[in-house]
Short mmCIF file of C-alpha atoms in Angstrom, two decimals:
data_model
loop_
_atom_site.label_atom_id
_atom_site.label_comp_id
_atom_site.label_asym_id
_atom_site.label_seq_id
_atom_site.Cartn_x
_atom_site.Cartn_y
_atom_site.Cartn_z
CA MET A 135 108.85 137.22 110.63
CA GLN A 136 107.10 138.49 113.74
CA THR A 137 105.70 136.52 116.67
CA ILE A 138 102.13 136.64 117.94
CA LYS A 139 100.71 136.70 121.44
CA PHE A 140 99.21 133.49 122.80
CA SER A 141 95.87 135.31 123.23
CA LEU A 142 95.78 135.86 119.46
CA ALA A 143 96.85 132.26 118.84
CA ARG A 144 93.85 131.13 120.91
CA GLU A 145 91.48 133.29 118.88
CA MET A 146 92.92 131.98 115.62
CA TYR A 147 92.59 128.40 116.86
CA ARG A 148 88.92 128.88 117.82
CA SER A 149 88.15 130.05 114.28
CA MET A 150 89.69 126.94 112.71
CA PRO A 151 87.48 123.96 111.75
CA GLU A 152 87.51 121.19 114.34
CA LYS A 153 89.55 118.10 113.45
CA THR A 154 87.38 115.04 112.83
CA MET A 155 88.27 111.38 112.74
CA LEU A 156 88.06 109.62 109.40
CA TRP A 157 88.55 106.12 110.78
CA ASN A 158 90.23 104.47 113.76
CA GLY A 159 92.87 106.98 114.96
CA VAL A 160 93.24 108.62 111.54
CA VAL A 161 92.27 112.30 111.51
CA GLU A 162 90.88 113.76 108.30
CA LYS A 163 93.46 115.62 106.19
CA SER A 164 96.39 113.86 107.83
CA PHE A 165 99.19 111.69 106.41
CA GLY A 166 100.52 108.33 107.51
CA LEU A 167 101.59 104.80 106.75
CA VAL A 168 100.23 101.30 106.33
CA PHE A 169 103.33 99.15 106.54
CA GLY A 170 104.50 95.57 106.86
CA PRO A 171 106.36 92.74 105.14
CA ALA A 172 105.61 91.48 101.62
CA LYS A 173 102.49 89.34 101.11
CA SER A 174 101.00 90.35 104.46
CA GLY A 175 97.87 91.85 102.89
CA LYS A 176 98.66 95.59 103.00
CA THR A 177 97.28 96.43 99.56
CA ILE A 178 94.04 94.48 100.00
CA PHE A 179 93.60 95.93 103.50
CA CYS A 180 93.87 99.43 102.00
CA GLU A 181 91.62 98.61 99.02
CA ASN A 182 88.93 97.32 101.38
CA LEU A 183 89.21 100.47 103.51
CA ALA A 184 89.16 102.69 100.42
CA ILE A 185 86.05 100.99 99.04
CA SER A 186 84.33 101.11 102.45
CA ILE A 187 84.91 104.89 102.55
CA ALA A 188 83.80 105.36 98.93
CA ILE A 189 80.50 103.51 99.39
CA GLY A 190 79.67 105.08 102.74
CA ARG A 191 79.90 102.14 105.10
CA ASP A 192 79.62 102.97 108.80
CA ASN A 193 82.56 100.86 110.00
CA TYR A 194 85.64 98.93 108.94
CA PHE A 195 87.42 96.39 111.12
CA GLY A 196 85.21 97.37 114.05
CA TYR A 197 86.18 101.07 113.87
CA ALA A 198 83.57 103.68 112.96
CA LEU A 199 83.29 105.49 109.64
CA ASP A 200 80.84 108.38 109.36
CA GLY A 201 78.71 106.58 106.77
CA ASN A 202 78.97 109.38 104.19
CA PRO A 203 80.36 108.32 100.79
CA LYS A 204 83.59 110.14 99.95
CA LYS A 205 85.62 110.49 96.78
CA VAL A 206 88.63 108.16 96.99
CA LEU A 207 91.66 107.78 94.70
CA PHE A 208 93.80 104.62 94.77
CA ILE A 209 97.16 104.94 93.00
CA GLY A 210 98.81 101.56 92.52
CA LEU A 211 102.40 101.79 91.30
CA GLU A 212 103.49 98.18 91.77
CA GLU A 213 101.01 95.96 89.92
CA THR A 214 99.89 95.96 86.32
CA PHE A 215 96.62 97.72 85.60
CA GLN A 216 95.04 94.41 84.54
CA ASN A 217 95.96 92.51 87.71
CA ARG A 218 94.83 95.30 90.02
CA ILE A 219 91.51 95.95 88.29
CA ASN A 220 90.83 92.21 88.11
CA ARG A 221 91.03 92.08 91.92
CA ASN A 222 88.93 95.24 92.27
CA ILE A 223 86.24 93.62 90.12
CA SER A 224 86.13 90.65 92.50
CA GLN A 225 85.72 93.09 95.40
CA PHE A 226 83.04 95.00 93.46
CA GLU A 227 80.96 91.94 92.55
CA ILE A 228 79.96 91.04 96.12
CA LEU A 229 78.63 94.54 96.87
CA SER A 230 74.95 95.37 96.82
CA GLU A 231 73.55 97.13 93.76
CA GLN A 232 73.48 100.44 95.62
CA GLU A 233 77.06 99.97 96.86
CA GLN A 234 78.23 99.14 93.34
CA ALA A 235 76.74 102.39 92.06
CA LEU A 236 78.55 104.32 94.81
CA MET A 237 81.86 102.57 94.07
CA ASP A 238 81.48 103.41 90.36
CA GLU A 239 80.91 107.04 91.33
CA ASN A 240 83.47 107.51 94.09
CA TYR A 241 86.36 105.04 93.63
CA ASP A 242 88.97 106.31 91.14
CA VAL A 243 92.25 104.79 89.97
CA GLN A 244 95.06 106.26 87.88
CA GLU A 245 95.24 105.90 84.09
CA ILE A 246 97.18 103.08 82.44
CA GLU A 247 99.85 105.52 81.23
CA PHE A 248 100.56 106.83 84.73
CA PRO A 249 104.28 106.61 85.68
CA LYS A 250 105.36 103.43 87.47
CA PHE A 251 107.95 105.36 89.46
CA ILE A 252 107.63 108.77 91.13
CA VAL A 253 111.22 109.95 91.33
CA LYS A 254 111.70 112.92 89.00
CA LYS A 255 110.20 116.39 89.33
CA ASP A 256 107.89 115.73 86.35
CA ASP A 257 106.64 112.53 88.02
CA TRP A 258 105.77 114.41 91.22
CA ASN A 259 103.99 117.07 89.18
CA ILE A 260 101.91 114.38 87.46
CA LEU A 261 101.07 112.86 90.85
CA TYR A 262 100.05 116.28 92.23
CA ASP A 263 97.88 117.11 89.21
CA THR A 264 96.25 113.66 89.20
CA ILE A 265 95.20 113.95 92.84
CA SER A 266 94.09 117.57 92.43
CA ASN A 267 92.02 116.86 89.31
CA SER A 268 90.36 113.81 90.87
CA GLY A 269 88.69 115.83 93.61
CA ALA A 270 89.48 112.98 96.02
CA GLU A 271 89.20 113.55 99.75
CA VAL A 272 91.10 110.35 100.60
CA VAL A 273 94.09 109.03 98.64
CA PHE A 274 96.03 105.75 98.85
CA ILE A 275 99.47 105.30 97.26
CA ASP A 276 101.00 101.83 96.80
CA SER A 277 103.87 102.16 97.53
CA ILE A 278 106.72 104.35 98.82
CA THR A 279 109.21 101.85 97.34
CA ARG A 280 108.36 103.24 93.89
CA MET A 281 109.32 106.74 95.06
CA ASN A 282 112.82 105.78 96.11
CA HIS A 283 115.43 107.91 94.30
CA GLY A 284 118.30 106.79 96.54
CA LYS A 285 118.46 104.51 99.58
CA LEU A 286 115.44 104.52 101.88
CA GLU A 287 117.56 103.55 104.87
CA ASP A 288 119.43 106.80 104.24
CA GLY A 289 117.72 109.43 106.38
CA LYS A 290 118.04 112.14 103.71
CA THR A 291 116.21 110.10 101.06
CA ALA A 292 113.42 109.07 103.43
CA GLU A 293 113.02 112.64 104.67
CA GLU A 294 112.70 114.02 101.14
CA ILE A 295 110.01 111.46 100.19
CA MET A 296 108.04 111.82 103.41
CA SER A 297 108.21 115.63 103.30
CA ARG A 298 106.88 115.65 99.75
CA LEU A 299 104.02 113.32 100.67
CA ARG A 300 103.15 115.46 103.68
CA ASP A 301 103.15 118.55 101.44
CA LEU A 302 100.69 116.78 99.12
CA SER A 303 98.38 116.11 102.03
CA ASN A 304 98.60 119.69 103.32
CA GLU A 305 98.36 121.51 100.00
CA LEU A 306 95.53 119.40 98.58
CA ASN A 307 93.62 118.98 101.89
CA ILE A 308 93.49 115.21 101.60
CA THR A 309 93.85 112.28 103.93
CA LEU A 310 96.82 110.36 102.53
CA PHE A 311 97.64 106.71 103.20
CA ALA A 312 101.04 105.55 101.89
CA ILE A 313 101.83 101.84 101.81
CA HIS A 314 105.38 100.91 102.74
CA HIS A 315 107.29 97.62 102.84
CA THR A 316 109.42 96.31 105.67
CA PRO A 317 111.92 93.44 105.56
CA LYS A 318 110.80 90.02 106.81
CA LEU A 319 110.12 90.08 110.53
CA HIS A 320 111.30 86.52 111.30
CA GLY A 321 108.73 85.95 114.03
CA ASN A 322 109.12 89.37 115.70
CA ALA A 323 106.35 91.81 116.59
CA ILE A 324 105.69 94.59 114.09
CA THR A 325 106.82 98.02 115.33
CA MET A 326 108.13 101.26 113.83
CA ASP A 327 111.60 99.80 114.26
CA SER A 328 110.62 97.24 111.59
CA ILE A 329 111.08 100.04 109.01
CA LYS A 330 114.55 100.95 107.83
CA GLY A 331 115.09 104.62 108.67
CA SER A 332 112.21 104.33 111.15
CA SER A 333 112.91 107.59 112.99
CA ILE A 334 112.27 109.68 109.85
CA PHE A 335 109.09 107.77 108.96
CA ALA A 336 107.76 108.16 112.50
CA GLN A 337 108.67 111.84 112.64
CA GLU A 338 106.81 112.70 109.44
CA SER A 339 103.71 110.50 109.96
CA ASP A 340 100.49 111.26 111.80
CA PHE A 341 99.62 107.57 112.03
CA ALA A 342 101.14 104.16 111.38
CA ILE A 343 99.17 100.93 110.98
CA GLY A 344 101.04 97.66 110.79
CA ILE A 345 99.90 94.67 108.70
CA SER A 346 101.81 91.46 109.35
CA ARG A 347 101.83 87.76 108.53
CA THR A 348 103.45 85.32 110.92
CA GLU A 349 105.69 82.45 109.93
CA LYS A 350 102.62 80.18 110.22
CA LYS A 351 100.75 82.54 107.86
CA HIS A 352 98.41 84.14 110.42
CA ARG A 353 97.61 87.70 109.36
CA TYR A 354 96.85 90.62 111.66
CA MET A 355 96.50 94.40 111.87
CA LYS A 356 98.13 96.46 114.62
CA ASN A 357 97.64 100.10 115.62
CA VAL A 358 101.31 101.08 115.94
CA PHE A 359 100.91 104.78 116.66
CA PHE A 360 98.57 107.73 116.24
CA ARG A 361 99.55 111.36 116.71
CA TYR A 362 96.00 112.49 117.52
CA ALA A 363 94.45 109.46 119.24
CA ASN A 364 95.21 106.75 121.78
CA ASP A 365 97.39 103.94 120.46
CA ASP A 366 97.63 101.76 123.54
CA ASP A 367 95.54 98.83 122.27
CA GLU A 368 96.30 95.65 124.16
CA PHE A 369 95.43 93.38 121.24
CA VAL A 370 95.89 93.08 117.48
CA LYS A 371 93.13 92.25 114.98
CA GLU A 372 93.40 88.92 113.21
CA PHE A 373 92.03 88.44 109.70
CA GLU A 374 91.97 86.19 106.66
CA ILE A 375 91.65 87.11 102.98
CA ASN A 376 88.70 85.46 101.23
CA HIS A 377 88.37 84.51 97.56
CA ASN A 378 86.70 87.86 96.74
CA ALA A 379 89.76 89.75 98.06
CA TRP A 380 87.89 91.02 101.11
CA LEU A 381 89.30 90.68 104.60
CA ASP A 382 87.38 88.53 107.06
CA TYR A 383 88.04 89.98 110.51
CA SER A 384 88.09 87.10 112.98
CA GLY A 385 88.73 88.81 116.31
CA GLU A 386 91.27 90.38 118.62
CA VAL A 387 94.22 88.40 119.97
CA ASP A 388 97.37 89.04 121.94
CA GLU A 389 100.28 89.68 119.56
CA ASP A 390 102.59 87.37 121.49
CA GLU A 391 100.00 84.58 121.26
CA ILE A 392 99.59 84.86 117.49
CA LEU A 393 103.36 85.00 116.96
CA GLN A 394 103.93 81.91 119.10
CA ARG A 395 101.08 79.90 117.59
CA ASN A 396 102.60 76.76 116.11
CA ASP A 397 99.92 75.75 113.62
CA ARG A 398 97.47 77.29 111.16
CA ARG A 399 94.44 77.07 113.44
CA ARG A 400 92.97 80.33 114.65
CA ALA A 401 92.62 81.03 118.33
CA LEU A 402 89.07 80.97 119.68
CA ASP A 403 87.57 84.43 119.41
CA LYS A 404 87.19 85.49 123.02
CA ARG A 405 84.00 87.34 122.16
CA GLU A 406 82.50 83.88 121.82
CA LEU A 407 83.58 83.14 125.39
CA VAL A 408 81.90 86.33 126.59
CA GLN A 409 78.67 85.48 124.76
CA ASP A 410 78.78 81.89 126.01
CA PHE A 411 79.12 83.14 129.59
CA PHE A 412 75.84 85.05 129.36
CA ASP A 413 74.05 82.30 127.41
CA SER A 414 75.03 79.72 130.04
CA ASN A 415 73.44 81.94 132.71
CA PRO A 416 70.22 83.02 130.98
CA GLY A 417 68.40 83.87 134.21
CA ILE A 418 70.92 86.37 135.55
CA ILE A 419 71.37 90.10 134.92
CA TYR A 420 74.92 91.32 135.54
CA SER A 421 76.04 94.86 136.26
CA TYR A 422 79.12 95.97 134.35
CA VAL A 423 81.32 95.51 137.43
CA GLU A 424 79.89 92.05 138.13
CA ALA A 425 80.36 91.00 134.50
CA VAL A 426 83.99 92.14 134.51
CA ASP A 427 84.70 90.36 137.80
CA GLN A 428 83.25 87.12 136.41
CA LEU A 429 84.80 87.35 132.93
CA LYS A 430 88.38 88.31 133.78
CA PRO A 431 89.40 84.93 135.25
CA LYS A 432 87.37 83.00 132.65
CA THR A 433 88.78 84.76 129.58
CA GLY A 434 92.09 86.31 130.61
CA LEU A 435 90.86 89.63 129.21
CA LYS A 436 91.53 93.00 130.82
CA ASP A 437 88.83 95.46 131.89
CA ARG A 438 88.98 97.71 128.83
CA GLN A 439 88.83 94.80 126.40
CA ILE A 440 85.83 93.31 128.21
CA LYS A 441 84.09 96.69 127.99
CA SER A 442 84.79 96.79 124.24
CA TYR A 443 83.45 93.27 123.72
CA LEU A 444 80.30 94.00 125.74
CA SER A 445 79.64 97.00 123.49
CA GLU A 446 80.33 95.04 120.27
CA LEU A 447 78.16 92.09 121.30
CA THR A 448 75.34 94.41 122.32
CA LYS A 449 75.43 96.19 118.94
CA ALA A 450 75.48 92.81 117.19
CA ASN A 451 72.42 91.74 119.24
CA LYS A 452 74.31 88.76 120.66
CA ILE A 453 73.82 89.88 124.27
CA ASP A 454 71.26 92.26 125.77
CA GLY A 455 72.80 95.49 127.01
CA SER A 456 69.74 97.66 126.44
CA GLU A 457 69.64 98.76 130.08
CA LYS A 458 72.62 101.03 130.62
CA GLY A 459 75.30 99.40 132.76
CA TYR A 460 73.62 95.97 132.83
CA TYR A 461 74.03 92.90 130.62
CA ARG A 462 72.26 89.60 130.14
CA SER A 463 71.74 86.84 127.61
CA ILE A 464 69.39 87.56 124.72
CA ASN A 465 67.74 84.33 125.88
CA TYR A 466 67.11 85.91 129.30
CA HIS A 467 64.18 84.60 131.27
CA PHE A 468 63.48 85.45 134.89
CA ASN A 469 63.57 82.38 137.09
CA GLY A 470 63.79 83.96 140.49
CA VAL A 471 67.59 83.81 140.49
CA ASN A 472 69.89 86.81 140.58
CA ASN A 473 73.47 87.37 141.51
CA GLU A 474 73.00 89.89 144.27
#
């Protein structure tokens, strides 16, 4: 096989479609993992994301979606059809009438007779044909454990599974999320090292999102790594699972803090502290720099997190950031006082 000049490589690259983000740091038509210990909420997290994509929501967990409904396929290998669909019905019932119609149109699941294990060549062929025939743009598989034909901690077995999943993503032009289990974490932070055979899983993945539950049963999501986006978040996202099997996102917290928490009470959402700061000073307009200088010692937040909260609170109409670079309470009234 011959080589090509870099000048030609540049021309070829310019003719290729630009990569676009599906959600968070996940690029469309990429492949990666949602992983964590048992009972942490991985499946429900992925179902909620899948439904949000299928019905065209514009965000999930505070990260943007493009708002265009997409065809989604969720392949659940671990639960019975009845148990899984029963939970999906609970998720469906709280949607609006329009959202329900979109979910009926765009959210597919595999047939009852679908194999429970994907280990033989025929099983992989069925999986390939099912995805191809569905026309799905985004696919979720729960879980890699049901694809294990040897020992996952053995690098060769993990490499074969991950390579096959990556081939599915590439050949069918889909974004593929694969759920994977880790052992119990025993109070430790969730990282790629939490996975047995972690080097192979990291090597073959474009993204990895951790879902964990602490020993005191606090659940959280963590951006572990992204190949095509920043993954240096300072905080994790805490959540609870409600009775309709939807995740209630409760705010960002430091991972060390949530791991060390010694009771079931949630930490105060620091966005509330930011909002309270402005509401307690309703006559003052703060520049971005002034707001950061005031909020850092009061909240313990770092600059980038404060910037993120200011943007979120402005979008939620909880503070007034309508004038670029300046912030004030939505209860603002001029009283002759300013902070200059």
